[in-house]
């Protein structure tokens, strides 16, 4: 077993993560599930490029709540990590493995466009709600040994070889007393539905898939019927009247952006219907507070904007 101190580039990094990095602590779950989906997308990229030749098998991402043990677990069967990669991507906070991976495989597969997670500060958002975090990981390279990593929220960690039967990473959070809300089943389900409904890999909670919805904005307009557009609008805004019409966006300059913007019917409560645009980054929900992002004249529109450049 090895012990060490996390290599950080800012003093007192954990108070910053816990109090200032994210205004809403529920974001930790989006970050960890995004990392799990990211790891799975990386494995699919390697399979496409011929660098991984075994069966992909089950690639679902699982979220598991254990109230009695006060744990929340996020499990993937993605690319996994070797001891060297744990040192590089976890023990050196704020190092982004996703950027390095995209750079290496940019010309090999369109799958790289769907890599959404960043090992680094996203992983450490777990400590906003957990006093202790552990994970086991097994690289897709079978010759690499499995690794167990532990940290109690200080800048010290423990890392040692372990046994793990399948590839991928399993992260377990031991929830703090002041974060009881994240031991509530309905709360976790609501967070997953909010942020993960359109993720490109199946995400399951209590064996139920939370992202059965497929992002209509990624399909070609010619392949979408008017009924599908209207059904998607009803899915986004269940109690709204049918829209007047819509625009399907697909922009690649000066930045990449896809989406569908709907023109709602104007009524007396038009002001209440402002700011109904949902902002996504590679199918991960970011915010519906877009006043500082979209022009004022667009705030009366409804719909979805998805951009990897956010």
XYZ file of C-alpha atoms in Angstrom:
310
model
C 0.000 0.000 0.000
C 1.220 3.487 -0.796
C 0.361 6.728 0.905
C 0.930 10.269 -0.245
C -0.256 13.830 -0.408
C -2.414 15.067 -3.245
C -0.557 17.331 -5.629
C -2.606 20.519 -5.723
C -1.895 23.828 -7.332
C -3.958 25.906 -4.912
C -3.692 26.041 -1.125
C -6.723 24.863 0.863
C -8.289 23.265 -2.215
C -10.959 21.318 -0.314
C -12.641 24.349 1.310
C -12.771 25.866 -2.167
C -14.366 22.710 -3.587
C -16.827 22.348 -0.726
C -17.956 25.960 -0.455
C -17.198 27.876 -3.639
C -16.657 25.599 -6.639
C -20.366 24.874 -7.149
C -23.220 26.918 -5.751
C -25.496 23.875 -5.581
C -24.141 20.714 -3.959
C -26.362 18.438 -6.048
C -23.973 19.084 -8.937
C -21.598 16.455 -7.516
C -23.823 13.686 -8.878
C -23.872 15.198 -12.363
C -20.074 15.386 -12.311
C -19.532 11.800 -11.169
C -22.083 10.305 -13.557
C -20.597 12.412 -16.367
C -17.165 10.986 -15.566
C -18.610 7.465 -15.664
C -20.251 8.110 -19.034
C -16.997 9.670 -20.228
C -15.056 6.523 -19.273
C -17.580 4.400 -21.162
C -17.402 6.602 -24.253
C -13.609 6.324 -24.190
C -13.867 2.542 -24.195
C -16.254 2.651 -27.161
C -13.751 4.876 -28.981
C -10.958 2.364 -28.361
C -13.199 -0.452 -29.611
C -13.977 1.518 -32.781
C -10.287 2.226 -33.401
C -9.332 -1.424 -32.890
C -7.346 -0.831 -29.697
C -9.842 -2.771 -27.601
C -10.886 -6.116 -29.080
C -12.808 -7.784 -26.249
C -16.575 -7.704 -25.930
C -18.000 -4.459 -24.573
C -20.728 -6.360 -22.744
C -22.852 -4.396 -20.284
C -21.872 -0.720 -20.433
C -24.623 0.657 -18.188
C -23.681 3.245 -15.572
C -25.252 2.367 -12.212
C -26.074 4.607 -9.262
C -26.639 2.652 -6.036
C -27.971 4.087 -2.770
C -27.476 2.269 0.546
C -29.254 4.211 3.293
C -28.123 1.935 6.109
C -24.455 2.161 5.135
C -24.930 5.880 4.281
C -23.243 5.364 0.935
C -23.879 6.416 -2.630
C -22.050 4.440 -5.305
C -21.459 5.246 -8.977
C -20.330 2.266 -11.040
C -19.184 2.104 -14.639
C -17.685 -0.560 -16.890
C -15.658 1.845 -18.934
C -11.994 2.340 -19.635
C -10.838 2.150 -16.018
C -7.451 3.366 -14.789
C -4.032 1.927 -14.065
C -2.004 2.919 -10.999
C -0.052 5.357 -13.157
C -3.267 6.933 -14.442
C -4.667 7.284 -10.927
C -1.479 9.103 -9.958
C -1.775 11.351 -12.997
C -5.481 12.058 -13.159
C -6.654 11.790 -9.530
C -3.704 12.529 -7.290
C -2.842 15.628 -9.312
C -5.969 17.707 -8.860
C -7.352 19.627 -11.825
C -5.501 17.622 -14.490
C -7.955 16.927 -17.309
C -7.664 13.462 -18.856
C -10.550 14.105 -21.241
C -8.664 16.847 -23.059
C -5.625 14.611 -23.462
C -7.765 11.726 -24.714
C -9.629 13.852 -27.243
C -6.346 15.236 -28.540
C -4.957 11.729 -29.062
C -8.023 10.281 -30.794
C -9.431 13.369 -32.512
C -8.929 11.952 -36.005
C -10.020 8.400 -35.270
C -13.662 8.520 -34.295
C -16.617 10.824 -34.005
C -17.190 9.248 -30.607
C -14.672 11.650 -29.118
C -17.234 14.412 -29.558
C -19.275 12.776 -26.800
C -16.563 12.711 -24.151
C -18.003 14.894 -21.460
C -16.212 14.221 -18.183
C -12.975 15.503 -16.749
C -11.156 13.581 -14.026
C -9.931 16.398 -11.807
C -12.055 18.894 -9.936
C -15.234 17.187 -11.165
C -14.253 14.035 -9.279
C -13.399 16.008 -6.156
C -16.853 17.578 -6.079
C -17.746 14.343 -4.239
C -16.239 15.858 -1.099
C -18.942 18.514 -1.014
C -21.257 15.835 0.402
C -18.951 13.005 1.504
C -16.491 12.830 4.372
C -14.769 9.831 2.823
C -14.495 8.639 -0.763
C -13.183 5.312 -2.013
C -12.928 3.819 -5.456
C -11.731 0.623 -7.064
C -10.660 0.658 -10.677
C -9.489 -1.870 -13.258
C -8.049 -0.710 -16.553
C -9.327 -2.162 -19.832
C -5.754 -3.418 -20.220
C -5.932 -6.760 -18.426
C -2.223 -6.705 -17.590
C -2.713 -3.679 -15.318
C -3.444 -4.454 -11.670
C -6.625 -3.265 -9.996
C -6.334 -0.309 -7.633
C -8.110 0.698 -4.421
C -7.954 4.444 -3.578
C -9.144 6.113 -0.358
C -9.300 9.691 0.879
C -10.899 11.159 4.004
C -11.287 14.693 2.697
C -7.824 15.803 3.700
C -4.975 16.155 1.222
C -3.733 12.677 2.200
C -4.748 9.522 0.356
C -4.073 5.780 0.424
C -3.677 3.655 -2.691
C -3.018 -0.071 -2.923
C -3.475 -3.067 -5.255
C -6.775 -4.891 -4.899
C -8.911 -7.450 -6.706
C -11.602 -6.337 -9.120
C -13.238 -8.850 -11.419
C -14.338 -6.512 -14.198
C -13.002 -3.431 -15.922
C -14.195 0.018 -14.980
C -14.442 2.161 -11.861
C -16.689 1.958 -8.800
C -16.768 5.105 -6.632
C -18.320 4.995 -3.159
C -19.210 8.153 -1.236
C -19.738 8.027 2.543
C -22.314 10.785 2.958
C -21.791 13.471 5.608
C -24.327 14.129 8.377
C -24.978 17.593 6.941
C -25.825 16.085 3.536
C -28.660 13.777 4.643
C -30.787 14.839 1.679
C -28.552 12.785 -0.609
C -29.568 9.608 1.197
C -33.159 10.144 0.064
C -34.137 7.932 -2.854
C -36.549 10.407 -4.398
C -33.953 13.206 -4.173
C -31.323 11.159 -6.001
C -33.801 10.104 -8.672
C -34.859 13.718 -9.238
C -31.241 14.848 -9.636
C -30.510 12.092 -12.136
C -33.623 12.905 -14.157
C -32.691 16.579 -14.152
C -29.105 16.262 -15.334
C -28.830 12.850 -16.997
C -32.027 12.386 -19.036
C -30.239 12.647 -22.379
C -26.825 11.135 -21.625
C -25.524 8.843 -24.399
C -24.955 5.791 -22.156
C -27.707 4.039 -20.148
C -27.791 5.370 -16.561
C -29.655 3.232 -14.040
C -30.856 3.925 -10.511
C -32.467 1.064 -8.595
C -32.241 -0.924 -11.834
C -34.477 1.628 -13.578
C -33.053 3.477 -16.576
C -33.341 7.228 -15.997
C -32.310 8.342 -19.488
C -34.661 6.517 -21.822
C -35.236 9.801 -23.617
C -33.263 10.244 -26.805
C -32.063 13.744 -27.739
C -34.234 14.692 -30.692
C -31.906 17.587 -31.529
C -29.192 15.142 -32.645
C -31.353 13.683 -35.400
C -31.510 15.141 -38.886
C -34.549 17.414 -39.385
C -35.512 15.467 -42.490
C -35.910 12.356 -40.337
C -38.214 14.014 -37.773
C -41.957 14.350 -38.171
C -44.017 17.292 -36.908
C -45.591 14.958 -34.379
C -42.161 14.058 -32.978
C -41.263 17.737 -32.618
C -44.532 18.386 -30.779
C -44.118 15.305 -28.581
C -40.616 16.428 -27.625
C -41.959 19.862 -26.703
C -44.624 18.223 -24.547
C -41.900 16.174 -22.895
C -39.925 19.314 -22.050
C -42.979 21.357 -21.000
C -45.756 18.926 -19.977
C -48.470 21.545 -19.311
C -47.776 23.919 -22.187
C -49.927 24.444 -25.279
C -48.545 23.293 -28.598
C -45.904 25.661 -30.031
C -46.558 27.813 -33.085
C -43.455 26.546 -34.913
C -39.823 25.638 -34.284
C -36.267 25.970 -35.585
C -33.816 23.075 -35.626
C -30.279 24.403 -35.040
C -27.033 22.923 -36.317
C -24.208 25.467 -36.149
C -20.470 24.803 -36.415
C -19.122 28.372 -36.586
C -18.005 30.368 -34.645
C -18.775 27.554 -32.162
C -20.509 24.183 -32.257
C -24.161 24.232 -31.313
C -27.194 22.055 -31.928
C -30.690 22.335 -30.558
C -34.353 22.978 -31.157
C -35.968 26.322 -30.348
C -39.753 26.549 -30.179
C -41.943 29.619 -30.595
C -44.684 29.329 -27.950
C -48.122 30.845 -28.191
C -48.190 34.373 -26.779
C -50.533 34.843 -23.864
C -51.145 37.386 -21.106
C -48.497 35.767 -18.905
C -45.790 36.135 -21.550
C -43.264 37.433 -18.992
C -43.702 34.281 -16.922
C -42.781 32.209 -19.939
C -39.365 33.787 -20.375
C -36.126 31.918 -19.841
C -37.419 28.468 -20.722
C -34.399 27.449 -22.786
C -32.504 24.465 -21.384
C -28.746 24.535 -21.869
C -26.826 21.269 -22.356
C -23.190 20.391 -23.002
C -22.828 17.123 -24.914
C -26.236 15.926 -23.678
C -25.544 16.851 -20.041
C -27.950 19.400 -18.555
C -26.135 22.516 -17.346
C -28.739 25.178 -16.567
C -31.957 26.853 -17.610
C -30.675 30.245 -16.439
C -29.546 31.513 -19.835
C -30.107 35.269 -19.503
C -26.375 35.929 -19.683
C -25.852 33.432 -22.502
C -28.525 34.015 -25.136
C -29.602 37.409 -26.546
C -32.531 39.111 -24.833
C -34.820 38.736 -27.845
C -34.442 34.926 -27.673
C -35.493 34.606 -24.034
C -39.150 34.273 -25.034
C -38.342 31.065 -26.907
C -38.465 27.582 -25.404
C -36.405 24.514 -26.164
C -32.895 23.103 -25.963
C -29.435 24.351 -26.874
C -26.556 21.861 -26.734
C -22.962 22.980 -27.169
C -19.676 21.238 -26.301
C -17.980 24.640 -26.348
C -19.721 25.860 -23.182
